[in-house]
Tab-separated table of C-alpha atoms in Angstrom:
chain	number	residue	atom	x	y	z
A	1	MET	CA	64.314	-6.898	-17.630
A	2	THR	CA	67.109	-4.350	-17.297
A	3	GLU	CA	70.502	-6.014	-17.234
A	4	PRO	CA	72.364	-5.611	-13.921
A	5	ALA	CA	75.707	-3.831	-14.003
A	6	PHE	CA	77.615	-6.958	-12.890
A	7	SER	CA	80.174	-4.653	-11.313
A	8	MET	CA	82.789	-6.359	-9.177
A	9	GLY	CA	84.966	-5.977	-6.134
A	10	ILE	CA	87.804	-8.213	-4.948
A	11	GLU	CA	88.956	-8.721	-1.357
A	12	GLU	CA	92.210	-10.516	-0.547
A	13	GLU	CA	93.893	-11.470	2.726
A	14	TYR	CA	97.677	-11.727	2.957
A	15	LEU	CA	100.134	-13.121	5.477
A	16	LEU	CA	103.225	-11.096	6.413
A	17	VAL	CA	106.591	-12.858	6.572
A	18	ASP	CA	110.046	-11.825	7.690
A	19	LEU	CA	112.373	-11.623	4.672
A	20	GLU	CA	115.276	-13.236	6.530
A	21	SER	CA	113.637	-16.135	8.367
A	22	TYR	CA	110.437	-16.391	6.255
A	23	ALA	CA	108.560	-16.843	9.539
A	24	LEU	CA	105.282	-15.064	10.131
A	25	ALA	CA	105.603	-11.515	11.444
A	26	GLU	CA	103.080	-9.263	13.149
A	27	ALA	CA	102.160	-6.128	11.224
A	28	PRO	CA	104.014	-3.171	12.807
A	29	GLU	CA	101.871	-0.180	13.674
A	30	GLY	CA	103.959	1.908	11.286
A	31	LEU	CA	103.181	-0.430	8.404
A	32	MET	CA	99.432	-0.209	8.906
A	33	LYS	CA	99.614	3.589	9.251
A	34	ALA	CA	101.625	3.899	6.031
A	35	CYS	CA	99.230	1.632	4.120
A	36	VAL	CA	96.157	3.476	5.414
A	37	ALA	CA	97.737	6.820	4.491
A	38	LYS	CA	98.044	5.648	0.877
A	39	LEU	CA	95.038	3.319	0.546
A	40	GLU	CA	92.596	4.738	3.113
A	41	ASN	CA	89.713	2.339	3.786
A	42	GLN	CA	90.885	-0.127	1.145
A	43	VAL	CA	93.266	-1.730	3.640
A	44	SER	CA	92.719	-3.003	7.181
A	45	PRO	CA	94.091	-5.398	9.791
A	46	GLU	CA	92.648	-8.903	9.797
A	47	PHE	CA	91.761	-11.271	12.651
A	48	LEU	CA	95.387	-12.222	13.327
A	49	GLN	CA	98.153	-9.660	13.768
A	50	CYS	CA	100.220	-11.309	11.021
A	51	GLN	CA	97.470	-10.675	8.448
A	52	ILE	CA	96.467	-7.716	6.314
A	53	GLU	CA	93.353	-7.352	4.152
A	54	ILE	CA	92.787	-5.268	1.031
A	55	GLY	CA	89.674	-4.571	-1.013
A	56	THR	CA	89.316	-2.990	-4.435
A	57	LYS	CA	86.907	-0.218	-5.194
A	58	VAL	CA	83.672	-1.048	-7.006
A	59	CYS	CA	84.997	-1.860	-10.480
A	60	ALA	CA	82.940	-1.587	-13.649
A	61	ASP	CA	84.949	-4.285	-15.405
A	62	ILE	CA	87.945	-6.558	-15.091
A	63	GLY	CA	90.287	-3.910	-16.512
A	64	ALA	CA	89.456	-1.554	-13.652
A	65	ALA	CA	89.810	-4.442	-11.191
A	66	ARG	CA	93.286	-5.250	-12.517
A	67	GLU	CA	94.431	-1.644	-12.195
A	68	ASP	CA	93.156	-1.281	-8.628
A	69	LEU	CA	94.309	-4.716	-7.416
A	70	LYS	CA	97.790	-4.108	-8.821
A	71	ARG	CA	97.960	-0.755	-7.002
A	72	LEU	CA	96.873	-2.389	-3.733
A	73	ARG	CA	99.298	-5.292	-3.978
A	74	ASN	CA	102.135	-2.974	-4.980
A	75	THR	CA	101.531	-0.604	-2.083
A	76	VAL	CA	101.368	-3.357	0.541
A	77	ALA	CA	104.560	-4.948	-0.853
A	78	GLU	CA	106.445	-1.641	-0.980
A	79	GLU	CA	105.476	-0.572	2.529
A	80	ALA	CA	106.139	-4.037	3.979
A	81	ALA	CA	109.638	-4.010	2.449
A	82	ARG	CA	110.484	-0.933	4.538
A	83	PHE	CA	110.149	-3.171	7.605
A	84	ASN	CA	112.007	-6.091	5.992
A	85	LEU	CA	108.704	-7.887	5.551
A	86	ALA	CA	106.835	-9.234	2.542
A	87	PRO	CA	103.228	-10.276	1.917
A	88	ILE	CA	102.373	-13.742	0.636
A	89	ALA	CA	99.020	-14.550	-0.954
A	90	ALA	CA	98.655	-18.171	0.105
A	91	SER	CA	95.840	-19.496	2.244
A	92	CYS	CA	98.158	-21.208	4.771
A	93	HIS	CA	101.735	-20.469	5.781
A	94	PRO	CA	103.633	-23.710	5.064
A	95	LEU	CA	105.556	-23.770	8.344
A	96	ALA	CA	103.851	-21.581	10.972
A	97	ASP	CA	102.182	-22.840	14.141
A	98	TRP	CA	98.806	-21.258	14.846
A	99	LYS	CA	99.393	-21.533	18.606
A	100	ASN	CA	102.072	-18.843	18.373
A	101	GLN	CA	99.800	-16.230	16.763
A	102	HIS	CA	97.759	-13.479	18.415
A	103	HIS	CA	94.510	-11.890	17.297
A	104	THR	CA	94.142	-8.195	16.510
A	105	ASP	CA	92.819	-6.049	19.377
A	106	LYS	CA	89.656	-4.691	17.747
A	107	ASP	CA	86.086	-4.917	19.034
A	108	ARG	CA	84.961	-7.166	16.173
A	109	TYR	CA	87.872	-9.573	16.597
A	110	ASN	CA	87.670	-9.572	20.406
A	111	SER	CA	84.015	-10.497	20.042
A	112	LEU	CA	84.851	-13.309	17.612
A	113	GLN	CA	87.438	-14.664	20.045
A	114	ARG	CA	84.872	-14.691	22.855
A	115	ASP	CA	82.106	-16.228	20.743
A	116	LEU	CA	84.154	-18.898	18.977
A	117	GLY	CA	86.591	-19.876	21.706
A	118	GLY	CA	89.480	-22.138	20.775
A	119	VAL	CA	88.182	-22.632	17.242
A	120	ALA	CA	88.995	-19.002	16.432
A	121	ARG	CA	92.637	-19.408	17.451
A	122	ARG	CA	93.263	-21.866	14.620
A	123	MET	CA	92.164	-19.371	11.971
A	124	LEU	CA	95.636	-18.910	10.500
A	125	ILE	CA	94.140	-18.883	7.015
A	126	CYS	CA	93.535	-16.384	4.220
A	127	GLY	CA	90.909	-16.265	1.508
A	128	CYS	CA	89.761	-14.330	-1.540
A	129	HIS	CA	86.228	-12.956	-1.838
A	130	VAL	CA	84.654	-11.723	-5.059
A	131	HIS	CA	81.598	-9.473	-5.033
A	132	VAL	CA	79.393	-9.164	-8.128
A	133	GLY	CA	76.819	-6.361	-8.225
A	134	LEU	CA	73.165	-7.457	-8.321
A	135	ASP	CA	70.894	-4.722	-7.026
A	136	ASP	CA	67.714	-6.819	-6.747
A	137	ASP	CA	67.260	-8.972	-3.642
A	138	SER	CA	65.004	-11.534	-5.319
A	139	LEU	CA	67.586	-11.917	-8.086
A	140	ARG	CA	70.369	-12.389	-5.545
A	141	ALA	CA	68.430	-15.171	-3.821
A	142	ASP	CA	67.558	-16.888	-7.104
A	143	LEU	CA	71.078	-16.803	-8.525
A	144	MET	CA	72.679	-17.821	-5.219
A	145	ARG	CA	70.731	-21.078	-5.326
A	146	GLN	CA	71.909	-21.850	-8.861
A	147	MET	CA	75.481	-20.559	-8.503
A	148	ALA	CA	76.146	-23.060	-5.703
A	149	TYR	CA	76.706	-25.755	-8.341
A	150	PHE	CA	79.872	-23.988	-9.552
A	151	LEU	CA	81.470	-23.334	-6.158
A	152	PRO	CA	83.582	-26.534	-6.205
A	153	HIS	CA	84.963	-25.532	-9.614
A	154	LEU	CA	86.072	-22.158	-8.219
A	155	LEU	CA	87.672	-23.763	-5.175
A	156	ALA	CA	89.573	-26.307	-7.266
A	157	LEU	CA	90.992	-23.590	-9.526
A	158	SER	CA	92.168	-21.469	-6.580
A	159	THR	CA	93.784	-24.035	-4.268
A	160	SER	CA	96.898	-22.698	-2.522
A	161	SER	CA	97.051	-24.348	0.932
A	162	PRO	CA	98.571	-27.845	0.804
A	163	PHE	CA	100.770	-27.429	3.910
A	164	TRP	CA	99.879	-26.939	7.581
A	165	GLN	CA	102.397	-26.625	10.423
A	166	GLY	CA	105.214	-28.002	8.314
A	167	GLN	CA	103.353	-31.033	7.025
A	168	ASP	CA	101.902	-31.914	3.635
A	169	THR	CA	98.209	-32.419	4.398
A	170	GLN	CA	97.638	-34.262	1.080
A	171	MET	CA	94.929	-31.664	0.512
A	172	ALA	CA	94.960	-28.984	-2.161
A	173	SER	CA	93.064	-26.627	0.169
A	174	TYR	CA	93.608	-27.298	3.851
A	175	ARG	CA	92.184	-23.836	4.522
A	176	ILE	CA	88.680	-25.197	3.925
A	177	SER	CA	89.203	-27.879	6.596
A	178	VAL	CA	90.116	-25.200	9.134
A	179	PHE	CA	87.369	-22.774	8.135
A	180	ASP	CA	84.649	-25.426	8.288
A	181	ASN	CA	85.171	-25.631	12.052
A	182	LEU	CA	83.355	-22.307	12.369
A	183	PRO	CA	79.560	-22.148	12.624
A	184	ARG	CA	77.480	-20.939	9.679
A	185	THR	CA	80.008	-22.026	7.039
A	186	GLY	CA	79.932	-24.354	4.038
A	187	LEU	CA	77.567	-24.404	1.092
A	188	PRO	CA	74.647	-21.961	1.324
A	189	PRO	CA	71.228	-23.441	2.138
A	190	GLN	CA	68.870	-23.668	-0.811
A	191	PHE	CA	66.448	-20.863	0.007
A	192	HIS	CA	63.575	-20.595	-2.442
A	193	ASN	CA	63.396	-16.796	-2.271
A	194	TRP	CA	64.722	-13.707	-0.527
A	195	GLN	CA	62.000	-13.798	2.114
A	196	ASP	CA	63.034	-17.297	3.222
A	197	PHE	CA	66.637	-16.141	3.560
A	198	GLN	CA	65.695	-13.021	5.502
A	199	ARG	CA	63.365	-14.894	7.866
A	200	SER	CA	66.129	-17.360	8.736
A	201	VAL	CA	68.653	-14.597	9.398
A	202	ASP	CA	66.105	-12.688	11.505
A	203	VAL	CA	65.662	-15.685	13.823
A	204	LEU	CA	69.341	-15.578	14.804
A	205	VAL	CA	69.391	-11.781	15.023
A	206	ARG	CA	66.338	-11.706	17.336
A	207	LEU	CA	67.966	-14.299	19.593
A	208	GLY	CA	71.140	-12.217	19.785
A	209	VAL	CA	73.234	-14.997	18.255
A	210	ILE	CA	74.486	-12.688	15.484
A	211	GLU	CA	74.198	-8.936	14.919
A	212	ASP	CA	73.520	-9.279	11.183
A	213	SER	CA	74.220	-11.532	8.206
A	214	SER	CA	77.902	-10.506	8.118
A	215	LYS	CA	78.407	-13.224	10.766
A	216	ILE	CA	77.201	-15.820	8.247
A	217	TRP	CA	80.249	-17.219	6.468
A	218	TRP	CA	78.829	-19.473	3.766
A	219	ASP	CA	80.845	-20.165	0.607
A	220	LEU	CA	78.433	-17.829	-1.184
A	221	ARG	CA	76.217	-15.246	0.483
A	222	PRO	CA	74.301	-12.031	-0.171
A	223	SER	CA	76.580	-9.336	1.184
A	224	ALA	CA	75.286	-7.560	4.284
A	225	ARG	CA	76.992	-4.296	3.278
A	226	PHE	CA	76.654	-4.173	-0.503
A	227	PRO	CA	74.019	-5.102	-3.140
A	228	THR	CA	76.174	-8.021	-4.258
A	229	LEU	CA	76.539	-11.771	-4.211
A	230	GLU	CA	79.816	-12.548	-2.468
A	231	THR	CA	81.722	-15.707	-3.416
A	232	ARG	CA	83.886	-16.726	-0.464
A	233	ILE	CA	84.957	-20.303	-1.206
A	234	MET	CA	88.258	-19.536	-2.911
A	235	ASP	CA	91.778	-19.772	-1.548
A	236	VAL	CA	93.786	-16.607	-2.107
A	237	SER	CA	96.047	-16.840	-5.178
A	238	PRO	CA	99.754	-15.926	-5.096
A	239	ARG	CA	99.580	-14.696	-8.705
A	240	MET	CA	97.421	-11.662	-9.379
A	241	GLU	CA	96.456	-12.880	-12.855
A	242	ASP	CA	94.996	-16.056	-11.321
A	243	THR	CA	92.884	-13.932	-8.971
A	244	LEU	CA	91.610	-11.878	-11.903
A	245	ALA	CA	90.763	-14.998	-13.920
A	246	LEU	CA	88.707	-16.369	-11.038
A	247	ALA	CA	86.971	-13.024	-10.526
A	248	ALA	CA	86.120	-12.898	-14.243
A	249	LEU	CA	84.699	-16.425	-14.079
A	250	ASN	CA	82.539	-15.453	-11.082
A	251	GLN	CA	81.209	-12.463	-12.996
A	252	SER	CA	80.621	-14.439	-16.207
A	253	LEU	CA	78.845	-17.317	-14.456
A	254	LEU	CA	76.409	-14.977	-12.748
A	255	ARG	CA	75.669	-13.205	-16.009
A	256	MET	CA	75.114	-16.585	-17.686
A	257	LEU	CA	72.614	-17.579	-14.985
A	258	TRP	CA	70.884	-14.198	-15.319
A	259	ARG	CA	70.729	-14.676	-19.105
A	260	LEU	CA	69.027	-18.043	-18.674
A	261	ARG	CA	66.569	-16.485	-16.226
A	262	VAL	CA	65.572	-13.806	-18.735
A	263	LYS	CA	64.770	-16.629	-21.181
A	264	ASN	CA	62.610	-18.293	-18.521
A	265	GLN	CA	65.252	-20.989	-18.062
A	266	ARG	CA	67.461	-21.898	-15.149
A	267	TRP	CA	70.349	-24.080	-14.046
A	268	ARG	CA	69.198	-27.334	-12.511
A	269	ILE	CA	69.182	-27.318	-8.706
A	270	TYR	CA	71.102	-30.261	-7.254
A	271	GLU	CA	70.981	-31.500	-3.686
A	272	GLY	CA	73.572	-29.926	-1.406
A	273	PHE	CA	74.721	-33.447	-0.544
A	274	LEU	CA	75.860	-33.948	-4.140
A	275	ILE	CA	77.473	-30.530	-4.516
A	276	ALA	CA	79.283	-31.142	-1.217
A	277	GLU	CA	80.873	-34.247	-2.730
A	278	ASN	CA	82.368	-32.112	-5.500
A	279	ARG	CA	83.397	-29.545	-2.885
A	280	TRP	CA	85.324	-32.297	-1.103
A	281	ARG	CA	86.972	-33.431	-4.348
A	282	ALA	CA	88.059	-29.843	-5.057
A	283	GLN	CA	89.391	-29.475	-1.519
A	284	ARG	CA	91.277	-32.753	-1.729
A	285	TYR	CA	92.603	-32.752	-5.303
A	286	GLY	CA	92.331	-29.233	-6.762
A	287	VAL	CA	92.427	-29.621	-10.552
A	288	THR	CA	94.485	-32.824	-10.598
A	289	GLU	CA	91.368	-35.014	-10.471
A	290	GLY	CA	87.966	-34.448	-12.008
A	291	LEU	CA	84.634	-33.435	-10.565
A	292	ILE	CA	81.345	-35.272	-10.868
A	293	ASP	CA	79.128	-34.230	-13.754
A	294	PHE	CA	75.724	-35.108	-12.315
A	295	GLY	CA	73.958	-34.841	-15.670
A	296	ARG	CA	76.350	-37.316	-17.291
A	297	GLY	CA	76.652	-39.401	-14.165
A	298	GLU	CA	80.437	-39.666	-14.299
A	299	ILE	CA	83.646	-38.090	-13.024
A	300	VAL	CA	84.971	-35.768	-15.726
A	301	PRO	CA	88.653	-34.682	-15.948
A	302	PHE	CA	89.162	-31.019	-15.116
A	303	LYS	CA	90.590	-30.177	-18.537
A	304	GLU	CA	87.322	-31.276	-20.109
A	305	LEU	CA	85.281	-29.512	-17.427
A	306	ILE	CA	87.024	-26.174	-17.981
A	307	ASP	CA	86.579	-26.400	-21.752
A	308	GLU	CA	82.844	-27.005	-21.276
A	309	LEU	CA	82.597	-24.218	-18.708
A	310	LEU	CA	84.283	-21.653	-20.930
A	311	VAL	CA	81.971	-22.504	-23.830
A	312	LEU	CA	79.051	-22.034	-21.448
A	313	VAL	CA	80.116	-18.480	-20.506
A	314	GLU	CA	81.641	-17.434	-23.837
A	315	GLU	CA	78.854	-14.990	-24.682
A	316	ASP	CA	78.933	-13.505	-21.187
A	317	ALA	CA	82.721	-13.143	-21.021
A	318	GLY	CA	82.572	-11.392	-24.377
A	319	THR	CA	79.881	-8.978	-23.212
A	320	LEU	CA	81.745	-8.286	-19.973
A	321	LYS	CA	85.061	-7.854	-21.846
A	322	CYS	CA	86.888	-10.461	-19.777
A	323	GLN	CA	87.451	-13.220	-22.348
A	324	GLN	CA	91.225	-13.008	-22.003
A	325	GLU	CA	91.022	-13.434	-18.228
A	326	VAL	CA	88.594	-16.337	-18.471
A	327	ASP	CA	90.825	-18.055	-21.049
A	328	HIS	CA	93.666	-17.853	-18.512
A	329	LEU	CA	91.886	-20.587	-16.536
A	330	ARG	CA	93.025	-23.137	-19.126
A	331	ARG	CA	96.628	-22.335	-18.161
A	332	ILE	CA	95.824	-22.887	-14.506
A	333	VAL	CA	94.419	-26.321	-15.317
A	334	ALA	CA	97.331	-27.208	-17.621
A	335	ASN	CA	100.089	-26.025	-15.275
A	336	GLY	CA	98.481	-26.684	-11.910
A	337	THR	CA	97.376	-24.369	-9.115
A	338	SER	CA	99.603	-22.875	-6.440
A	339	ALA	CA	99.245	-26.091	-4.421
A	340	THR	CA	100.942	-27.982	-7.261
A	341	ARG	CA	103.718	-25.401	-7.615
A	342	GLN	CA	104.411	-25.354	-3.878
A	343	ARG	CA	104.838	-29.132	-3.833
A	344	LYS	CA	107.249	-28.924	-6.776
A	345	VAL	CA	109.398	-26.399	-4.902
A	346	LEU	CA	109.395	-28.641	-1.841
A	347	ALA	CA	110.398	-31.676	-3.918
A	348	ALA	CA	113.269	-29.757	-5.541
A	349	ALA	CA	114.555	-28.563	-2.149
A	350	LYS	CA	114.304	-32.101	-0.783
A	351	ALA	CA	116.260	-33.445	-3.770
A	352	GLU	CA	119.030	-30.964	-2.926
A	353	GLY	CA	119.301	-32.509	0.533
A	354	GLN	CA	117.991	-29.489	2.431
A	355	SER	CA	116.626	-29.910	5.959
A	356	HIS	CA	112.877	-30.098	6.369
A	357	GLU	CA	112.674	-26.557	7.746
A	358	ASP	CA	114.779	-25.222	4.879
A	359	GLN	CA	112.532	-27.041	2.417
A	360	MET	CA	109.534	-25.239	3.887
A	361	ARG	CA	111.361	-21.912	3.867
A	362	ALA	CA	112.063	-22.486	0.171
A	363	VAL	CA	108.310	-22.766	-0.368
A	364	VAL	CA	107.727	-19.466	1.444
A	365	ALA	CA	110.474	-17.792	-0.611
A	366	HIS	CA	108.715	-19.066	-3.734
A	367	LEU	CA	105.428	-17.540	-2.525
A	368	VAL	CA	107.125	-14.180	-1.960
A	369	GLU	CA	108.460	-14.279	-5.529
A	370	GLU	CA	105.069	-15.210	-6.958
A	371	PHE	CA	103.357	-12.309	-5.203
A	372	HIS	CA	105.644	-9.922	-7.071
A	373	ALA	CA	105.505	-11.750	-10.417
A	374	ASP	CA	102.550	-9.833	-11.904
A	375	LEU	CA	103.295	-6.430	-10.370
């Protein structure tokens, strides 16, 4: 069997904040025009007017992804600064109230507002999506079923949304709680083959419920536009190097599963009920608590899990030339995710006797700094 290219693409959603108040700010028309002039179709408005979305080109390897993602982040930051704004790459704004936000006036977003009603209004969240190129539909269906096991690991490593409307939710990823209110979200169903997937999608398309599979928002899905598997479970990461590490892990895991398939082997398929329990643990704790190892029948600390995971994909990371990026995941586990860092900033501001609002603004200022740290 010819080895797939395992090319990749990364999509990120950012929130725009005012550099004086650190409150959310709507994207000025001039900002979007300037970004489009430099980035063309690699940048676009998102559902809410305070959001902006970027997407890399199809990248052959992680080196190309780094170069393009850095260019995109740099351009958005530079153009936003001209309007006294800054992007933050966190999945929830620590202080903002969703009731004060307005959706972007585009046909797709107007349709979403009509279809989803009040649920859509709460979507003040941002995510990161990683596409990995697999140009065979039967392969996409087979690997999607196996890859689901690792989705909680990816969520835990990416968590960046502990705060919602000025309150600590005690979650590492509150974004997931908000997103799960939408239909057609969560873990992907365990389709046995591509035909089963396509038949299920066709039922909803024929009924006029959805136009195509782009209105299916599972944590992992076959892309409707590209010959890729698209991992959608992750929070967006303030630090670019964290994003690249997670993208490299996505790529390496899929190559590992393909490698097993070529040897007539496969990853064991576990019930969605069990994987959902790990998904909840990732959402609640990030990397501060372990996940369940179903083979061992015990909860395993995340430091041990990441060591085992990196051994599992060592050959694949080497082949894909992303070993350095994958190794970076150990630092995330050792130092904590963005959710951990945000809480530390809040605690320090509280210890200084700052008001609650100023404590939250300190967190936003920290997120602005982190966005620029790797640029």
